[in-house]
Amino acid sequence: MLETPSLFRYDSLAIPDVNELVFGKAPRPVKCGFGLEIGAGMVFPEVNFTLPPIGISEETWPEILHEYEEMATNIVRRAVAMKVPGVVLEFELLPAMTEKPEWGAEVTTLLRRHLAAAYDQHKMLSALRVTPTDIRDQGKPPLLREGEPCDRLLRSFELTIAAGADIISVESIGGKEVHDRALMMGDMDAIVFALGVLCPADMRWLWKRIVRMCAQSGHAVPGGDSACGFANTAMQLAHQKMLPEVLAAVVRAMSAVRSLAAFEEGAVGPSKDCAYEGPVIKAITGTPISMEGKSAACAHFSPIGNIAEAMCDLWSNESVQNVRLLSGSAPEAFTEMLAYDCRLMNVASERGQALALRDCLTASDEWLSPQAAVLSPAATIAISRAIVAEKDDYRRTVAAGHTAVAIIRDGVAGNGLALSKKELQWLNRIEAALDALPATGDELEAALGEEYHGLFRPASYGR
Amino acid sequence: MLETPSLFRYDSLAIPDVNELVFGKAPRPVKCGFGLEIGAGMVFPEVNFTLPPIGISEETWPEILHEYEEMATNIVRRAVAMKVPGVVLEFELLPAMTEKPEWGAEVTTLLRRHLAAAYDQHKMLSALRVTPTDIRDQGKPPLLREGEPCDRLLRSFELTIAAGADIISVESIGGKEVHDRALMMGDMDAIVFALGVLCPADMRWLWKRIVRMCAQSGHAVPGGDSACGFANTAMQLAHQKMLPEVLAAVVRAMSAVRSLAAFEEGAVGPSKDCAYEGPVIKAITGTPISMEGKSAACAHFSPIGNIAEAMCDLWSNESVQNVRLLSGSAPEAFTEMLAYDCRLMNVASERGQALALRDCLTASDEWLSPQAAVLSPAATIAISRAIVAEKDDYRRTVAAGHTAVAIIRDGVAGNGLALSKKELQWLNRIEAALDALPATGDELEAALGEEYHGLFRPASYGR
Amino acid sequence: MTELKKLYDAIVAGDAKTSLAITKEALAENVTPGELVANYMIPAMDEVGKRFECEDYFVPELLLSGRAMKAALGILRPLLAASGAQPAGRVIIGTVKGDLHDIGKNLVAAMLEGAGFEVTDLGTDVSPEKFVEAVSERKANIVCLSALLTVTMPAMRTTLDALRSAGVRSDVKVMIGGAPVTEQYAREIGADSYSENASAAVATARRLVGEAAHA
Amino acid sequence: MTELKKLYDAIVAGDAKTSLAITKEALAENVTPGELVANYMIPAMDEVGKRFECEDYFVPELLLSGRAMKAALGILRPLLAASGAQPAGRVIIGTVKGDLHDIGKNLVAAMLEGAGFEVTDLGTDVSPEKFVEAVSERKANIVCLSALLTVTMPAMRTTLDALRSAGVRSDVKVMIGGAPVTEQYAREIGADSYSENASAAVATARRLVGEAAHA
Ligand code: B12
Ligand code: B12
Ligand code: SF4
Ligand code: SF4
Ligand SMILES: [Zn+2]
Ligand SMILES: [Zn+2]
Ligand SMILES: [Zn+2]
């Protein structure tokens, strides 16, 4: 089924002034859940949590519910004790809970019950984000717009919304079948094709549906998607010294285009925590964003621990297992840490020091890694401008890539960003590849190496 | 053996100006380890780590060494990757490693080797703090100045210094046998007797010896002691709603007197991380201090996560077990988190924003808990002044208690500090008890309830 | 009758003097020890426990009430024993080998006493052998092990092993606790139960005694 | 001889065309396949592995070298097989049931191939039965299991159980890996080994084959 392309495209920035791009404040705040308003001046913790090692089956299901009960109890208790002005809980379904959508819905109900009780008893403002797993990548090549996994994914949105999800997100995987290979081969052509052509096509198809389901529910808001499977995979690989950092940085900037597509289809935020492309989304659309940084060291290391905080509206720990630490459970401990970080930001805002804190957070990471360099408020504005200046997703992606290269070059030239010889060679190689790209995505597709064509189904992208 | 009382007593503040009392800067910086200078402008992470559940015996010893190898490798790797300007590792011996001092020394050697390698290969500046366990509390009543446990403790200092410890600390327990009972009974007389009479007597005896051993070594510095077994026990009990918070706050302030005694005997800092009395020590003596707060949520929850950071020179995570998180090992994850916090403070200092950040950190906790209220820079100066205005430890302790009560009352009256009726009743009760105290410690001892006299040996305190 | 309600009040208020005085008066007036305990003292301690749960009482209040209860019990116990009445159960408690933390353990002990258990506290750093010895000597129903250090948790297992080797494991229920201890760990080492805190420990102890009675 | 050094260089440089061309030339000049593999190709891949270790190469360079090696091996393998030469070992690899992460697993597979192992990649979300089937079909020496989710780690145990029930457990060595997996977990479920990363996996695979030979 081919779709009419959506018509709305951002062509200017909701936040053109870099000094308006700061944590806690978004031009289009989001109200949801139990009295929460996100982006209206305050930053709230977004607590993420997951199961310790345990198989998911009918047999273990009661035990699994018990784990979620325990996590919810501990997190809510700590949030209340910390007197947070509000909190978001994110429930990321595990694959088996999307395969069987009723399971995901059951946990949603359970978590929502805890938030309702905290609202009743302690007036604690809160919202529940639910993120079904994109399980459509099972076939090789994957079938994205039909088939059993696709049906279950859509059903999972439906059931979790019905069970009380306040914010809906997903980390969708369209385009990943090509991007994974391309990334490992360091092949810029194929990377750009995946990010600029395939990804947005799937995003627009999927998010049209999510937005519709949320609208019908009357209570759920479509939060946003994450380029996690793309840009965070690259970041992890760079962390493990498997890919150059400059490649990860350029992929990060380019990935914003595919995530933006969700917002052009009607997503309203808060964007997903692991979507480090969030600041670009915020600058362009004005929606509040969730970010994670040092507070997510439980889930992954990163060179962007402070700078990631600079423009956030929710502050997350990405994911932590329900294991025991000396103080108590890990989800409870991370709730406390996030709450303290948020307290600091909110007090800075109250005292008129938000920009000063934002700039310290930024400066502390900015020139220590190319991946940090593309995340500063200034870089965000530059990348955002480059994106909205172009009309189609492919050209936006290329433009974002060029801008990222330029930012990194500036950093090396004038700001003491130190790159190894190897990294510099890669930067040249990336730039040369970007320069050599054809004018349209179709031309690029035609020129693509044979090995990539077998990896994806054109029909999955309406091509 | 009675000792001549030491003569030196602080009678003024090294930092009389509240605006000079800020993180990273101490009038008397400490040089130690591999090129590290603490308190000279920058804040460094102090990483703490400990074993996962495992018995300590001849049999498990090789496995235990393997754990420490792994922890050291991971921590150092992360510190290098984060490009920290310097780092302190703290090795807190477990009781069995002090019982058998050779074990503690062996781990010291191991850790020191990792720091030496990082210095050689990466020019990473560092120091190793070693903290033997005060194992003298085995007898009932405990024998503090002689006997097997005392000998082993002293031997543990000797051997770990010889093995390369750069900074020596201890969490000494003299006075605890009385304080524990007094705390649980909420008995102010006995609390003051423990903190103001017994504790300082043991501290002076013990620290005279530690200072001498360090001086003889030519390389180790006597770091300082922690009132952990007193004030942090109270904090934990308040956290569990077993004791009123106001009692914990008053005990905190009073406990500074006993910890100060180490410095009057020659300790030079950096003080111990869990000694939240650190700011008072810094204000009075000018030595750099280690603190822990939100970053120590892995080890204990607390109402002072941000305010604890305001004046630190080292920033610690207190203790985390070598368990696996999604990102990697927990000690490695906490190394990253501490490093980001330090980056922020150091950049703020560079940009002339240190005081602004300090004040945001302070304001974000200050009036949310009486325990935070007594930890602000202003409260620190007030408590410090009250202490140095008195000549003997007993009167200093009473003065610190009065000042804490006054600070809390001010908070309630003018700063929105909310106390429950129960807490207010306790505050009155505490104040009344302080008011009714006799003029000297000896009089207090004579008036003490019978139940306390059997708990301690006067000879252990030279009484 | 008004007199006796004052016994309840004295215990709740933690007033040992009054509690002792009223108990003596009541005995002189021929009120039975059983009635005093069942109708006034246990309900008083239950009320204290409730206030503690609701965060209306802190530990000091709790301990003072415990003392008031103990003062009264001091004169009642010999009479009760003579009349053949039994305590709620006999508990051995201690912190395991290598571990000196005792604040939590002391609280558990105090709460159990308050609930009418006969508690023998072996202190801290207690070797497996000492636990075994005490079980046999005291004819205990329940053994409570406390550990605050992860490196001393394994001593809980060793203690259980020692109880087994000594052939007394089936005579007692074993309850464990302390900050690093978990439900799962209790299962792993074959203890009968775990409790998170002192009030939960009382409820569990009651359940364990019940189970033992029906076993 | 200079010609052959170029084969080494081509593989190190990841130049598949040249590597193929030189291999053909060499065969035409009657150099034995065994010599090409042992003296030029394996050393070249070892050098590549070293550069990767020293962070001088990233994965793309590594994979290109692997391709250059594979291109040459493509024409050598039939000849080697005819001469009775054996691969370093036969490996079955896959991501366990319920888990779709494959980047790490793919790297391990590529490195093992580079080191001369014959690798059968079963892909992701592989059921225990499929592993069992492949082991019997391929006469594998080593089974490699990957898992990135803690909730799919238990599928490693299930797979080992299936190998046992099928009676083929003793025919193969089992190596496991993936971010959440640990040495201790390997021991717990009775796998033969764990490796932290792809280079370590190669070293371990060599050791396991050696052990199997001596067993
Ligand atoms: C007070 C304290 C001390 C005091 C002890 C005073 C005393 N007389 O007990 C002092 C300062 C002496 C001390 C020393 C040490 N300590 Co200490 N200590 C603490 C602290 C701050 C509070 C413990 C406490 O009393 N809590 C209050 C009580 C009421 O709670 P609780 O003990 O958990 O008990 C409750 C429940 O657990 C339960 N419970 C307890 N026992 C039982 C038993 C049964 C049967 C049941 C059913 C229930 C139950 O009911 C209780 C009431 O609700 C904790 C921090 C913490 N977060 O717990 C560290 C802590 C326990 N100590 C720690 C360490 C490392 C040490 C030392 C090794 C430090 C050192 N290197 O020198 C030494 C070891 C001494 C030794 N040989 O045992 C670590 C332990 C790490 C670990 N898990 O391995 C902790 C967790 C601190 C930390 N975050 O790192 N400590
Ligand atoms: C990329 C990625 C994805 C991609 C996968 C792309 C792909 N084709 O594989 C996408 C986006 C699709 C994805 C999806 C999901 N993911 Co994911 N993902 C990651 C991420 C960021 C990187 C993994 C990676 O490729 N690393 C790079 C490779 C090279 O490293 P590696 O896999 O560790 O492999 C090395 C070693 O482990 C070892 N090794 C690996 N396998 C083997 C096997 C053997 C035999 C040996 C010896 C060695 C070995 O060698 C390799 C090379 O050195 C990690 C984060 C992280 N920190 O790891 C999360 C992570 C693994 N994902 C996670 C989650 C929760 C999910 C989802 C459930 C999310 C969701 N709720 O929708 C889904 C599940 C999908 C499914 N059914 O499996 C969690 C797992 C939590 C947990 N442990 O349970 C992680 C840890 C993220 C986090 N911090 O929360 N993910
Ligand atoms: S960053 Fe980590 S967790 Fe977040 S979604 Fe990506 S893999 Fe999944
Ligand atoms: S605060 Fe915690 S860890 Fe630090 S010393 Fe005290 S108990 Fe020991
Ligand atoms: Zn995520
Ligand atoms: Zn301490
Ligand atoms: Zn410590």
JSON list of C-alpha atoms in Angstrom, two decimals, chain B residues 51-57 60-65 67 94 321, chain C residues 149-154:
[
{"chain": "B", "resi": 51, "resn": "LEU", "atom": "CA", "xyz": [33.68, -6.87, 47.04]},
{"chain": "B", "resi": 52, "resn": "PRO", "atom": "CA", "xyz": [30.44, -8.51, 45.96]},
{"chain": "B", "resi": 53, "resn": "PRO", "atom": "CA", "xyz": [29.08, -11.15, 48.35]},
{"chain": "B", "resi": 54, "resn": "ILE", "atom": "CA", "xyz": [31.99, -13.49, 49.07]},
{"chain": "B", "resi": 55, "resn": "GLY", "atom": "CA", "xyz": [33.50, -14.87, 52.25]},
{"chain": "B", "resi": 56, "resn": "ILE", "atom": "CA", "xyz": [37.06, -13.82, 53.08]},
{"chain": "B", "resi": 57, "resn": "SER", "atom": "CA", "xyz": [39.32, -16.75, 53.87]},
{"chain": "B", "resi": 60, "resn": "THR", "atom": "CA", "xyz": [38.84, -17.40, 48.65]},
{"chain": "B", "resi": 61, "resn": "TRP", "atom": "CA", "xyz": [41.81, -15.05, 48.86]},
{"chain": "B", "resi": 62, "resn": "PRO", "atom": "CA", "xyz": [43.03, -15.62, 45.28]},
{"chain": "B", "resi": 63, "resn": "GLU", "atom": "CA", "xyz": [39.54, -14.92, 44.01]},
{"chain": "B", "resi": 64, "resn": "ILE", "atom": "CA", "xyz": [39.42, -11.78, 46.11]},
{"chain": "B", "resi": 65, "resn": "LEU", "atom": "CA", "xyz": [42.67, -10.52, 44.65]},
{"chain": "B", "resi": 67, "resn": "GLU", "atom": "CA", "xyz": [38.20, -9.04, 42.11]},
{"chain": "B", "resi": 94, "resn": "LEU", "atom": "CA", "xyz": [37.20, -5.13, 55.26]},
{"chain": "B", "resi": 321, "resn": "GLN", "atom": "CA", "xyz": [30.11, -3.49, 44.99]},
{"chain": "C", "resi": 149, "resn": "LEU", "atom": "CA", "xyz": [28.24, -6.96, 55.39]},
{"chain": "C", "resi": 150, "resn": "THR", "atom": "CA", "xyz": [28.09, -8.82, 52.12]},
{"chain": "C", "resi": 151, "resn": "VAL", "atom": "CA", "xyz": [31.32, -10.53, 53.09]},
{"chain": "C", "resi": 152, "resn": "THR", "atom": "CA", "xyz": [29.72, -11.94, 56.21]},
{"chain": "C", "resi": 153, "resn": "MET", "atom": "CA", "xyz": [26.54, -13.12, 54.52]},
{"chain": "C", "resi": 154, "resn": "PRO", "atom": "CA", "xyz": [28.23, -16.44, 53.70]}
]
